[in-house]
Tab-separated table of C-alpha atoms in Angstrom:
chain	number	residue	atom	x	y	z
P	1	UNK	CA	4.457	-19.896	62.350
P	2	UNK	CA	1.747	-22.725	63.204
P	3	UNK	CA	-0.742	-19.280	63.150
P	4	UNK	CA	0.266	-18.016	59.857
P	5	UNK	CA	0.003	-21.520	58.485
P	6	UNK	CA	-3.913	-21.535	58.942
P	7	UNK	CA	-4.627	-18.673	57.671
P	8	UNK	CA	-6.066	-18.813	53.977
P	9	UNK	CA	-7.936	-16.531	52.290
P	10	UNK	CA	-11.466	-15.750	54.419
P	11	UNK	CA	-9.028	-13.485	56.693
P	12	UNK	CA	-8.491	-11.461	53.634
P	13	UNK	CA	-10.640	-8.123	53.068
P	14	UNK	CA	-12.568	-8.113	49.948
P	15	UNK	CA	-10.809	-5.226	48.232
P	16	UNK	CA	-7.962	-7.414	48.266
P	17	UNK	CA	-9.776	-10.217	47.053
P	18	UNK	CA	-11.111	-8.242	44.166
P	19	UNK	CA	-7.689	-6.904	43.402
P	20	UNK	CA	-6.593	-10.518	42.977
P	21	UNK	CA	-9.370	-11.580	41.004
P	22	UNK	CA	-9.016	-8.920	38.583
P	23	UNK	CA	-6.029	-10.667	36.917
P	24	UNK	CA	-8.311	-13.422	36.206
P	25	UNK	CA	-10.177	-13.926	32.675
P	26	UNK	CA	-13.592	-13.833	32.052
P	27	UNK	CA	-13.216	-17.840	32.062
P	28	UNK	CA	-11.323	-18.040	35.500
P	29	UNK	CA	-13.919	-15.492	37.201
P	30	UNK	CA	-16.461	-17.471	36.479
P	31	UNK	CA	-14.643	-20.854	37.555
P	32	UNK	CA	-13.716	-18.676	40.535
P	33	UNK	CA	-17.519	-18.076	41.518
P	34	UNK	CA	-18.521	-21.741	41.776
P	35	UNK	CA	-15.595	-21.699	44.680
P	36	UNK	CA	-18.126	-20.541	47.488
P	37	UNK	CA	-20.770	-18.207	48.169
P	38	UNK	CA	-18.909	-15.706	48.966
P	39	UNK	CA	-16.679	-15.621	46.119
P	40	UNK	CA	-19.701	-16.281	43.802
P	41	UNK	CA	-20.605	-12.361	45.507
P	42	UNK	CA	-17.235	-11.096	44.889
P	43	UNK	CA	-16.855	-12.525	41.553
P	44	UNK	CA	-20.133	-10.561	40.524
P	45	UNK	CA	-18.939	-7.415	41.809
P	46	UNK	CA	-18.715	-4.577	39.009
P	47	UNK	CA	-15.265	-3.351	39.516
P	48	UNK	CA	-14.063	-6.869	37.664
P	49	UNK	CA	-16.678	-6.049	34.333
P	50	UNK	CA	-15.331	-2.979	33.205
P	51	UNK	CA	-13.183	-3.854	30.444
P	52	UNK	CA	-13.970	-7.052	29.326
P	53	UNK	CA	-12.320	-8.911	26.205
P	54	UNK	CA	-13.773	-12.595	25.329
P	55	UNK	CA	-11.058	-12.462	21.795
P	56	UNK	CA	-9.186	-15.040	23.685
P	57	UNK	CA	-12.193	-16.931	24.146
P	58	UNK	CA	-12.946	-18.870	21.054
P	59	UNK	CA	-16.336	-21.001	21.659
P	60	UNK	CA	-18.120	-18.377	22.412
P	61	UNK	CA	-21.796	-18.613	21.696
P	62	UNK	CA	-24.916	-16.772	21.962
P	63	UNK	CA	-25.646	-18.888	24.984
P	64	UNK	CA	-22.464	-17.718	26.722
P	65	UNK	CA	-23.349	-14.104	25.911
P	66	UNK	CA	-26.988	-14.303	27.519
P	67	UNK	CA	-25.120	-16.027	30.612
P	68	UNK	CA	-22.649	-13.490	31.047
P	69	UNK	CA	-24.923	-11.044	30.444
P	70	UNK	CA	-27.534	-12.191	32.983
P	71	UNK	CA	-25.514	-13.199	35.990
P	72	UNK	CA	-22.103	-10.930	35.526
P	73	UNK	CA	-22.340	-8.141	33.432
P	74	UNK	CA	-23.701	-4.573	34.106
P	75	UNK	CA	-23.297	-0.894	34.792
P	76	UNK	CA	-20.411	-1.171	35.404
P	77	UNK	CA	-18.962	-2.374	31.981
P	78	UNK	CA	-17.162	0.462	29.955
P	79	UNK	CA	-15.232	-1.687	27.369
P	80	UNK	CA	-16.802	-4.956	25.301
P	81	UNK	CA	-14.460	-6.994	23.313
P	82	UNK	CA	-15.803	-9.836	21.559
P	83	UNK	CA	-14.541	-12.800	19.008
P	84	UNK	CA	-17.370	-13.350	16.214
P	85	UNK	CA	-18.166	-17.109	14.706
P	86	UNK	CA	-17.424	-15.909	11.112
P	87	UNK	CA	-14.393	-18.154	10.792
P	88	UNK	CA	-15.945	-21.213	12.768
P	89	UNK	CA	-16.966	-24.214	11.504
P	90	UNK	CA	-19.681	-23.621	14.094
P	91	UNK	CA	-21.627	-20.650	12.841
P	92	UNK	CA	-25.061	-19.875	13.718
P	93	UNK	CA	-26.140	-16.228	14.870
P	94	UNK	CA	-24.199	-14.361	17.251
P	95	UNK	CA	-25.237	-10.652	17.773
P	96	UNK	CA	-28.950	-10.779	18.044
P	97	UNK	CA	-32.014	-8.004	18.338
P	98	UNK	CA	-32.720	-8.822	21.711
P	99	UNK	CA	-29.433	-9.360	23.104
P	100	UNK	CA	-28.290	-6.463	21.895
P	101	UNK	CA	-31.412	-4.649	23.212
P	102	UNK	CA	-30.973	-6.128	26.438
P	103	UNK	CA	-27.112	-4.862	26.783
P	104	UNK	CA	-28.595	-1.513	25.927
P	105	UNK	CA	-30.700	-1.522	29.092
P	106	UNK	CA	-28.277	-2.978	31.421
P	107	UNK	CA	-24.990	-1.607	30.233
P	108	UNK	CA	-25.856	2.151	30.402
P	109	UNK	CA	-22.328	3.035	30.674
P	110	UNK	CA	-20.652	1.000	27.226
P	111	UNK	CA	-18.576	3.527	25.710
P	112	UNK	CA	-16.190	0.747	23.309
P	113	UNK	CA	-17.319	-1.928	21.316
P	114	UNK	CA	-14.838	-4.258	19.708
P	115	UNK	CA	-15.802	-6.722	17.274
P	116	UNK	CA	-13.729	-9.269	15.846
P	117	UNK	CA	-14.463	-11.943	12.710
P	118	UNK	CA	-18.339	-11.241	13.528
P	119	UNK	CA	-20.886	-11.619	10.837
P	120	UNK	CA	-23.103	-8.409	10.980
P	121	UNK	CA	-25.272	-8.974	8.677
P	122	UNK	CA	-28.506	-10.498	10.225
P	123	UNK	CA	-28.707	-6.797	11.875
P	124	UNK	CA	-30.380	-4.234	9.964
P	125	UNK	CA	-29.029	-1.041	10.946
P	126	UNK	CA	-26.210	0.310	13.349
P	127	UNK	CA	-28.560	1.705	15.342
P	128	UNK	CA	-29.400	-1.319	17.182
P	129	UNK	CA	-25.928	-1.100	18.851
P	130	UNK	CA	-25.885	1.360	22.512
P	131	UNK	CA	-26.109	4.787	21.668
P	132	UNK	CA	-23.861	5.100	24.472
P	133	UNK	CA	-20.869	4.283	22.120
P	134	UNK	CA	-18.170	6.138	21.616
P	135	UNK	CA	-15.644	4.198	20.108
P	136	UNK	CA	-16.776	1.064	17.490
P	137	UNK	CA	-13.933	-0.765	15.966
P	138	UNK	CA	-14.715	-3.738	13.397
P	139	UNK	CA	-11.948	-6.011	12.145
P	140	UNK	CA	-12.635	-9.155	9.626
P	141	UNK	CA	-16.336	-8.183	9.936
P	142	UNK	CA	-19.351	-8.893	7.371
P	143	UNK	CA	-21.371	-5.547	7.477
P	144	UNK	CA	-25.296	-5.121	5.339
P	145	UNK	CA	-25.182	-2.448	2.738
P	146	UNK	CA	-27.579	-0.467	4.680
P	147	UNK	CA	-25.523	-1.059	8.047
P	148	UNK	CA	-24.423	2.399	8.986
P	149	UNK	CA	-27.887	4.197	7.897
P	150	UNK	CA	-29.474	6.880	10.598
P	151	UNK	CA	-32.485	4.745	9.630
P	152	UNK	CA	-32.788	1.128	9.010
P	153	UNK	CA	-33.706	0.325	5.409
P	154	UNK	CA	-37.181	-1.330	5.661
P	155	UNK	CA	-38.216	2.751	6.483
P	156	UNK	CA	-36.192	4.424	4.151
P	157	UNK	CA	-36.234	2.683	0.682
P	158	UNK	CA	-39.123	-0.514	-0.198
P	159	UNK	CA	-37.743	-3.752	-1.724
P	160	UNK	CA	-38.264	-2.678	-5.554
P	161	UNK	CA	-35.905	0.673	-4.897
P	162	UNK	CA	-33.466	-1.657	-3.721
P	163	UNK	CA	-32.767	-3.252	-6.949
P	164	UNK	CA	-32.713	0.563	-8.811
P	165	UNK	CA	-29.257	1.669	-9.232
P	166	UNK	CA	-26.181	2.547	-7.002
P	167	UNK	CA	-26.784	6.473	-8.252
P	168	UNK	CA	-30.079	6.284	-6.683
P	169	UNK	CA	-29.166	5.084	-3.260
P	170	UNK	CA	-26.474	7.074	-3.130
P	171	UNK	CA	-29.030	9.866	-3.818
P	172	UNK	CA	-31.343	8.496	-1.289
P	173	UNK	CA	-28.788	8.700	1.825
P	174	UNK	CA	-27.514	12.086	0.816
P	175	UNK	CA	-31.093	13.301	1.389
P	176	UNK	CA	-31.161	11.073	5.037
P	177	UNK	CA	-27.911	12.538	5.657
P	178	UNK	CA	-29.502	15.938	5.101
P	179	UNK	CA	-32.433	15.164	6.968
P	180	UNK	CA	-30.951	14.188	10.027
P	181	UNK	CA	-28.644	16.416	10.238
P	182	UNK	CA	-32.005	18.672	10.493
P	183	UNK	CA	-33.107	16.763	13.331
P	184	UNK	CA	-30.556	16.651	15.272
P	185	UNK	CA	-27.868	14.184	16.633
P	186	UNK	CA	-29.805	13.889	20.304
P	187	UNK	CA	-31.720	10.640	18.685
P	188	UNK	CA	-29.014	9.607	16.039
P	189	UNK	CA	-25.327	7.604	16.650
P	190	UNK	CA	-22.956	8.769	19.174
P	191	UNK	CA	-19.835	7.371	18.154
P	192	UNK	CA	-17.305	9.633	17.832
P	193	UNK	CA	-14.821	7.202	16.939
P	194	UNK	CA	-14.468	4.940	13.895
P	195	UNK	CA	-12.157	2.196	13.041
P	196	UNK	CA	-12.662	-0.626	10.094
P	197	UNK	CA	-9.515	-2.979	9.881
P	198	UNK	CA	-9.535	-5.484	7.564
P	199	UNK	CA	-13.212	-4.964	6.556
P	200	UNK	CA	-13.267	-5.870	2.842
P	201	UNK	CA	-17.673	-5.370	2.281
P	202	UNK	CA	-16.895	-1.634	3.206
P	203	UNK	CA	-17.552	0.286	0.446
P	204	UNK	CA	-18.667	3.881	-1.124
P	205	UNK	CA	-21.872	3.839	-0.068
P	206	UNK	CA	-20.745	3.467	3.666
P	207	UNK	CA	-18.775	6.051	3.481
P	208	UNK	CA	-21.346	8.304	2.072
P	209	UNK	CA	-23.886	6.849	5.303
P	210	UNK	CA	-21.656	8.191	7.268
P	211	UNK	CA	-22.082	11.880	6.867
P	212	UNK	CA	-24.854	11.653	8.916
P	213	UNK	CA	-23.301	10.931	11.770
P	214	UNK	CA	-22.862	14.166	13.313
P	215	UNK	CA	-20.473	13.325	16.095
P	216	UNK	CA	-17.511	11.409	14.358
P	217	UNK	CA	-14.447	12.884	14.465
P	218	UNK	CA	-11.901	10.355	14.230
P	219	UNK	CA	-11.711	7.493	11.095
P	220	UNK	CA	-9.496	4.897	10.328
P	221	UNK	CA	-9.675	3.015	7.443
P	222	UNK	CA	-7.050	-0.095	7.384
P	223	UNK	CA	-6.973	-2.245	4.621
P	224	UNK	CA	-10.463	-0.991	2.665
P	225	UNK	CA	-10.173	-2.096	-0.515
P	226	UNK	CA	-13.125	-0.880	-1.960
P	227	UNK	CA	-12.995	2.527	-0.971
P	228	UNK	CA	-11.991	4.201	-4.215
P	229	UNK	CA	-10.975	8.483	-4.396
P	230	UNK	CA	-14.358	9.064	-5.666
P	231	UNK	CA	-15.916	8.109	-2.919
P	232	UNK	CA	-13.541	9.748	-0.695
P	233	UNK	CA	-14.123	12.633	-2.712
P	234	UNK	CA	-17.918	12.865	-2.124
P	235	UNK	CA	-17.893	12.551	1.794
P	236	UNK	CA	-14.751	15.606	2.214
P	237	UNK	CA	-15.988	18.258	4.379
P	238	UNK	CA	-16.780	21.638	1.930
P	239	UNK	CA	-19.032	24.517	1.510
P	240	UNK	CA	-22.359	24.261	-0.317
P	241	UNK	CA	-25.368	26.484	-0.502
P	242	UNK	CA	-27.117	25.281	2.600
P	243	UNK	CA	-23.715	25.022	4.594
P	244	UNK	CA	-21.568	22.498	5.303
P	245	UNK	CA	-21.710	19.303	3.878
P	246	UNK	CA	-19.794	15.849	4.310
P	247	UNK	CA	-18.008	14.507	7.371
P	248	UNK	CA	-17.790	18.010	8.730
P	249	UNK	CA	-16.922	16.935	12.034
P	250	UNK	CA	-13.769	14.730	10.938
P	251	UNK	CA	-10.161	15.579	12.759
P	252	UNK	CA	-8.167	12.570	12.283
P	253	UNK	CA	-8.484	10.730	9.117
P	254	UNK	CA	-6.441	7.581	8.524
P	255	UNK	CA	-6.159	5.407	5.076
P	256	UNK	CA	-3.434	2.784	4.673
P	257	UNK	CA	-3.178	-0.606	2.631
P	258	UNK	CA	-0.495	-2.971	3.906
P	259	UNK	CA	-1.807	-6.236	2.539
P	260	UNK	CA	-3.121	-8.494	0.183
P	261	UNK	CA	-1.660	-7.555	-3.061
P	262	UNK	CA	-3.048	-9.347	-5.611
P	263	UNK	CA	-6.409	-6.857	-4.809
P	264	UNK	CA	-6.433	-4.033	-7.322
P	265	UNK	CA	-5.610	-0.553	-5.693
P	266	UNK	CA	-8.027	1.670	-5.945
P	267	UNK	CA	-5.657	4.414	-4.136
P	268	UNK	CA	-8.450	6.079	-2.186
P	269	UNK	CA	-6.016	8.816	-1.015
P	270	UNK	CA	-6.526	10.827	-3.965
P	271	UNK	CA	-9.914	11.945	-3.058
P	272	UNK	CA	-7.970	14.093	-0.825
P	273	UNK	CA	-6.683	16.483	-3.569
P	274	UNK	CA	-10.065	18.434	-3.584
P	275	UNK	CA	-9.422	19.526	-0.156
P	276	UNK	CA	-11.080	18.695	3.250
P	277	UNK	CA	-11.970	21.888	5.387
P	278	UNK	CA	-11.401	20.982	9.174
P	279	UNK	CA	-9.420	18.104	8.783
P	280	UNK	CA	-6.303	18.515	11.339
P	281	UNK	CA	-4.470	14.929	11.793
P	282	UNK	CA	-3.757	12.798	8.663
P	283	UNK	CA	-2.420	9.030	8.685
P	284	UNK	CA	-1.122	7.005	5.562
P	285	UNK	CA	0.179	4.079	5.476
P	286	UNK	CA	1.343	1.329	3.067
P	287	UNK	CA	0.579	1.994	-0.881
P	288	UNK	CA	-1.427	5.156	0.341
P	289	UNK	CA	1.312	7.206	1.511
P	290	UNK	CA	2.873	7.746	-2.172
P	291	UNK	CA	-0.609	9.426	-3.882
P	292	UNK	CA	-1.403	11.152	-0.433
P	293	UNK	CA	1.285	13.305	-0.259
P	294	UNK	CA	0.348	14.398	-3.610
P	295	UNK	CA	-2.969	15.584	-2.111
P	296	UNK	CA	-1.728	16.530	1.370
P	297	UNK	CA	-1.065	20.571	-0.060
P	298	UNK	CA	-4.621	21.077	-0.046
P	299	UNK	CA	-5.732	20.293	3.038
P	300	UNK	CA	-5.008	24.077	4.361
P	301	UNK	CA	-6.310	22.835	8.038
P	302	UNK	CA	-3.813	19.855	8.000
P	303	UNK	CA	-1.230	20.207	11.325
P	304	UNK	CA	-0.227	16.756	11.924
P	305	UNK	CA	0.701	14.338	9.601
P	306	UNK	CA	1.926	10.425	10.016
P	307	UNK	CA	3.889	7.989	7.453
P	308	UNK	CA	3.965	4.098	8.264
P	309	UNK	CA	5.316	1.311	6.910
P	310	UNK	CA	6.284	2.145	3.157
P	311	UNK	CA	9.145	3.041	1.412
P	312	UNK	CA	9.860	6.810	0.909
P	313	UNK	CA	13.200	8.584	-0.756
P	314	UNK	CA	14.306	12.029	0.430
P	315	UNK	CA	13.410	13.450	-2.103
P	316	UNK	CA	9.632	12.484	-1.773
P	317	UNK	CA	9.539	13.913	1.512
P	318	UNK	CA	11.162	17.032	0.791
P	319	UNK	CA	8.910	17.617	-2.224
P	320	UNK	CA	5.948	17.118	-0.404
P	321	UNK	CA	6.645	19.027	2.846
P	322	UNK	CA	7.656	21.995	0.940
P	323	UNK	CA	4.191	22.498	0.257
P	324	UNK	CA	2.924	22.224	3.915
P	325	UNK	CA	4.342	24.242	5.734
P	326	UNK	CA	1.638	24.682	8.294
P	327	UNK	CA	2.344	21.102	10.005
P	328	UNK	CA	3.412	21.382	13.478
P	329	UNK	CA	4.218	17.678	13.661
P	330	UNK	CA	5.413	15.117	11.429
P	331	UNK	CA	5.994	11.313	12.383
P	332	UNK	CA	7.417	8.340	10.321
P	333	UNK	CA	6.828	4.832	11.984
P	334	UNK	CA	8.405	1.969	10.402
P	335	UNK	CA	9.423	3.336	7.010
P	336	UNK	CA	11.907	2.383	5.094
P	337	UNK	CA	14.457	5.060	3.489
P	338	UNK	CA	15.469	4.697	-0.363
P	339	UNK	CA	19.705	5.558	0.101
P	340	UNK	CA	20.582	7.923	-2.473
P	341	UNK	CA	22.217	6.281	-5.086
P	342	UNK	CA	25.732	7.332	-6.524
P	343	UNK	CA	26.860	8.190	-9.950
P	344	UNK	CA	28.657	5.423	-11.358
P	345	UNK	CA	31.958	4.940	-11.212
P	346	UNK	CA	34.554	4.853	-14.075
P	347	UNK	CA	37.721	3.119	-13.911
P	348	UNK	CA	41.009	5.525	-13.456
P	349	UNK	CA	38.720	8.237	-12.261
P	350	UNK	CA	38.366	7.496	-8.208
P	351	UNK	CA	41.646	7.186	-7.331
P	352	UNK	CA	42.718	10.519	-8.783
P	353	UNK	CA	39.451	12.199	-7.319
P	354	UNK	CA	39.556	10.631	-4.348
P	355	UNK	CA	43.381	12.173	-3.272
P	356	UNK	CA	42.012	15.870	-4.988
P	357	UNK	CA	39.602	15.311	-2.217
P	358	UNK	CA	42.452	13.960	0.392
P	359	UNK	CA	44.184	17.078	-0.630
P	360	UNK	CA	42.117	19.662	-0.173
P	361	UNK	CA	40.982	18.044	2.817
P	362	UNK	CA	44.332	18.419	4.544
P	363	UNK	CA	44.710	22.034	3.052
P	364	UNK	CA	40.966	23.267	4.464
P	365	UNK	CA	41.956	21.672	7.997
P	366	UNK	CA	39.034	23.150	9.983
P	367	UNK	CA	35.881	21.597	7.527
P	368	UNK	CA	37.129	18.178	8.887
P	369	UNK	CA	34.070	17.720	11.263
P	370	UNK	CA	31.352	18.694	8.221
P	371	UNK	CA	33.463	16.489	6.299
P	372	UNK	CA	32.838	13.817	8.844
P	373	UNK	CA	29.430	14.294	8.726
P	374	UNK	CA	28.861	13.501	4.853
P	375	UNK	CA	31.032	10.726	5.271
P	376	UNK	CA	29.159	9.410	8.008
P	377	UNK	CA	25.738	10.395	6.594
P	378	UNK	CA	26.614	9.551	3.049
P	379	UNK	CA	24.730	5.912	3.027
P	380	UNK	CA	22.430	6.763	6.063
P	381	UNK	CA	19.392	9.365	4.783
P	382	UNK	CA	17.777	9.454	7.882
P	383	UNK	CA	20.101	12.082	9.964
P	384	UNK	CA	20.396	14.207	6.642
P	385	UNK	CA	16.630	14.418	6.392
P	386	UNK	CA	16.060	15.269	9.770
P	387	UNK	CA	18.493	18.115	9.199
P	388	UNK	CA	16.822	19.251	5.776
P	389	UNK	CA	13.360	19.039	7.556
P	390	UNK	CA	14.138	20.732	10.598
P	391	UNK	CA	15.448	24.060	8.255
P	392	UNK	CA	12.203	23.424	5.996
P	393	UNK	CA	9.846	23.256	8.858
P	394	UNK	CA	10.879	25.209	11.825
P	395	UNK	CA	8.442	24.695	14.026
P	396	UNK	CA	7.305	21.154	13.331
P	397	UNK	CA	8.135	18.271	15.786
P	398	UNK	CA	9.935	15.070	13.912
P	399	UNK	CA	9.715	11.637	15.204
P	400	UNK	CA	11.123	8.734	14.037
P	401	UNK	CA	10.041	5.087	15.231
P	402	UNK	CA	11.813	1.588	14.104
P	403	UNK	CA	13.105	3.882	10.509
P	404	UNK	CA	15.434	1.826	9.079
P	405	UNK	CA	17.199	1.937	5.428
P	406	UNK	CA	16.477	-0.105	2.798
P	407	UNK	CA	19.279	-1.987	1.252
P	408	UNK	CA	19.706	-3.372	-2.152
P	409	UNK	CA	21.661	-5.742	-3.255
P	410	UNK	CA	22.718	-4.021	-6.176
């Protein structure tokens, strides 16, 4: 007992040591290297910097980036998530030129960025970011108008074609769309991956950058109030003259608006009715599930389709998935079912209907389990649409996730 009692933690190996660090924060490993040398070695080793998320961290500065990124971080970091100074009373610049230069040349392997409340626009173009990104996801961000450009600005358009009209520069980045699309995507952006939550400068003209970007496949817009239909309209994938034009590339596609009401709806979801070739997987959510499934008939590629949190009758549904009958699956995630409302009821009239129906209950005898089921389904729509869905659509996969009914008061 006395030798188990001085043992401590130099008899451990250092695999086990690093397994123990790694449920440490970025804050604690770094405490944790000022121990001793030899943690100070262990603490630098890569196998604790791949994923590393500083959202928790809320003073973080530019000074604390070049630190980490000096002493800790390197090839070994696959996932970045950091907490911008956009809602601090602290400000100042956080993502730099050089620092994000320098991340580039020591962080060869960076395949997710995550940015939260940063202010983007000191930086002049996306392209500063790695190219080895594959996944970029902004929420509460500031983004330039020129952000998401193959080129940055200053080369594309001078100062007095920035003041011309939104016509022109639309113009202008369908032609640099074009043009690299010529050049190929070996010296343009990587990410495949594309996810704007809560980003209220993305507009139009964003969307339209992005048709240059030849390897994007999946896009999620969440709460983008200024994307209006038109704009969705412009960027869907289609045939033209000199091939394919628009996000060509796009798989998934995901719109939904879930807050802030008092913004004016610009239901972006009906740029879908003029059809997007190639588009497989389809996501709505909030006040864009109601004018999607308007559009969703004419996306002929469409095979998976996903409703979340809104409020949807039977009757929606059924009208709508009549119409697709190519979807192989369908999912509803926290929606709320309308019950379907009964005729009114007169006064002297239930009582005699309801012993005709007593009657002719007792005299059928062997209809007593369907007769359960309506009873039991009667306020409940959810079991009765999965039935009328599952004749509709044979060979589509339903799932259902926290569904509930909606009850009025009435």
């Amino acid at each position: 007992m006395e030798d188990f009692r001085a043992w401590n933690l130099d008899y451990f190996p250092e695999n086990i040591l690093i397994d123990i660090l790694s449920y440490l924060g970025v804050r604690e490993l770094v405490r944790a290297g000022r121990v001793c040398k030899r943690w100070k070695r262990l603490v630098k080793d890569q196998r604790l910097w791949r994923l590393v998320d500083l959202t928790a961290w809320k003073g973080v500065t530019s000074r604390i980036l070049w630190v980490l990124l000096r002493q800790y971080l390197g090839c070994g970091l696959r996932c970045l998530r950091l907490r911008g100074l956009l809602l601090s009373a602290r400000g100042g610049v956080f993502l730099s030129e050089s620092w994000l230069k320098a991340l580039t040349l020591k962080c060869p392997r960076l395949r997710k960025l995550y940015l939260l409340h940063a202010d983007l626009r000191g930086l002049p173009s996306c392209r500063l970011l790695p190219p080895t990104l594959q996944v970029l996801e902004l929420r509460g961000c500031e983004l330039p108008p020129s952000f998401f450009n193959q080129t940055p600005a200053s080369e594309s358009t001078g100062p007095a074609e920035h003041s011309g009209s939104s016509s022109n520069v639309v113009a202008q980045q369908q032609v640099q769309s074009t043009a690299g699309k010529r050049t190929g995507s070996s010296s343009g952006v990587s990410i495949e991956r594309l996810v704007l939550n809560n980003v209220p400068s993305f507009t139009d003209q964003h969307l339209q950058s992005l048709t240059s970007w030849e390897r994007l496949s999946r896009l999620e817009l969440r709460d983008t109030f200024r994307v209006t239909a038109n704009g969705l309209r412009s960027c869907a994938a289609k045939h033209s003259g000199s091939g394919m034009e628009g996000l060509s590339k796009l798989k998934f596609l995901e719109i939904g608006i879930t807050g802030r009401h008092g913004y004016q709806l610009q239901m972006a979801s009906l740029g879908l009715g003029s059809g997007w070739l190639g588009l497989e997987e389809l996501s709505l959510g909030g006040k864009e599930v109601g004018p999607g499934l308007l559009c969703a008939s004419r996306l002929k590629d469409l095979h998976s389709l996903c409703l979340w949190t809104c409020n949807l009758s039977e009757m929606q549904v059924l009208r709508s998935c009549r119409m697709i009958r190519q979807l192989r699956k369908l999912e509803f995630l926290e929606v709320f079912f309308q019950p379907k409302q009964a005729p009114p009821r007169v006064d002297g009239e239930g009582s005699d209907q309801e012993e005709e129906e007593r009657d002719s209950g007792e005299a059928a005898g062997g209809n007593e389990e369907e007769d359960g089921h309506k009873r039991q389904d009667g306020n409940d729509p959810i079991p009765r649409l999965q039935r009328s869905l599952a004749a509709l659509l044979p060979h589509c996969t339903l799932v259902f996730t926290n569904c509930s009914v909606q009850i009025n008061s009435d």
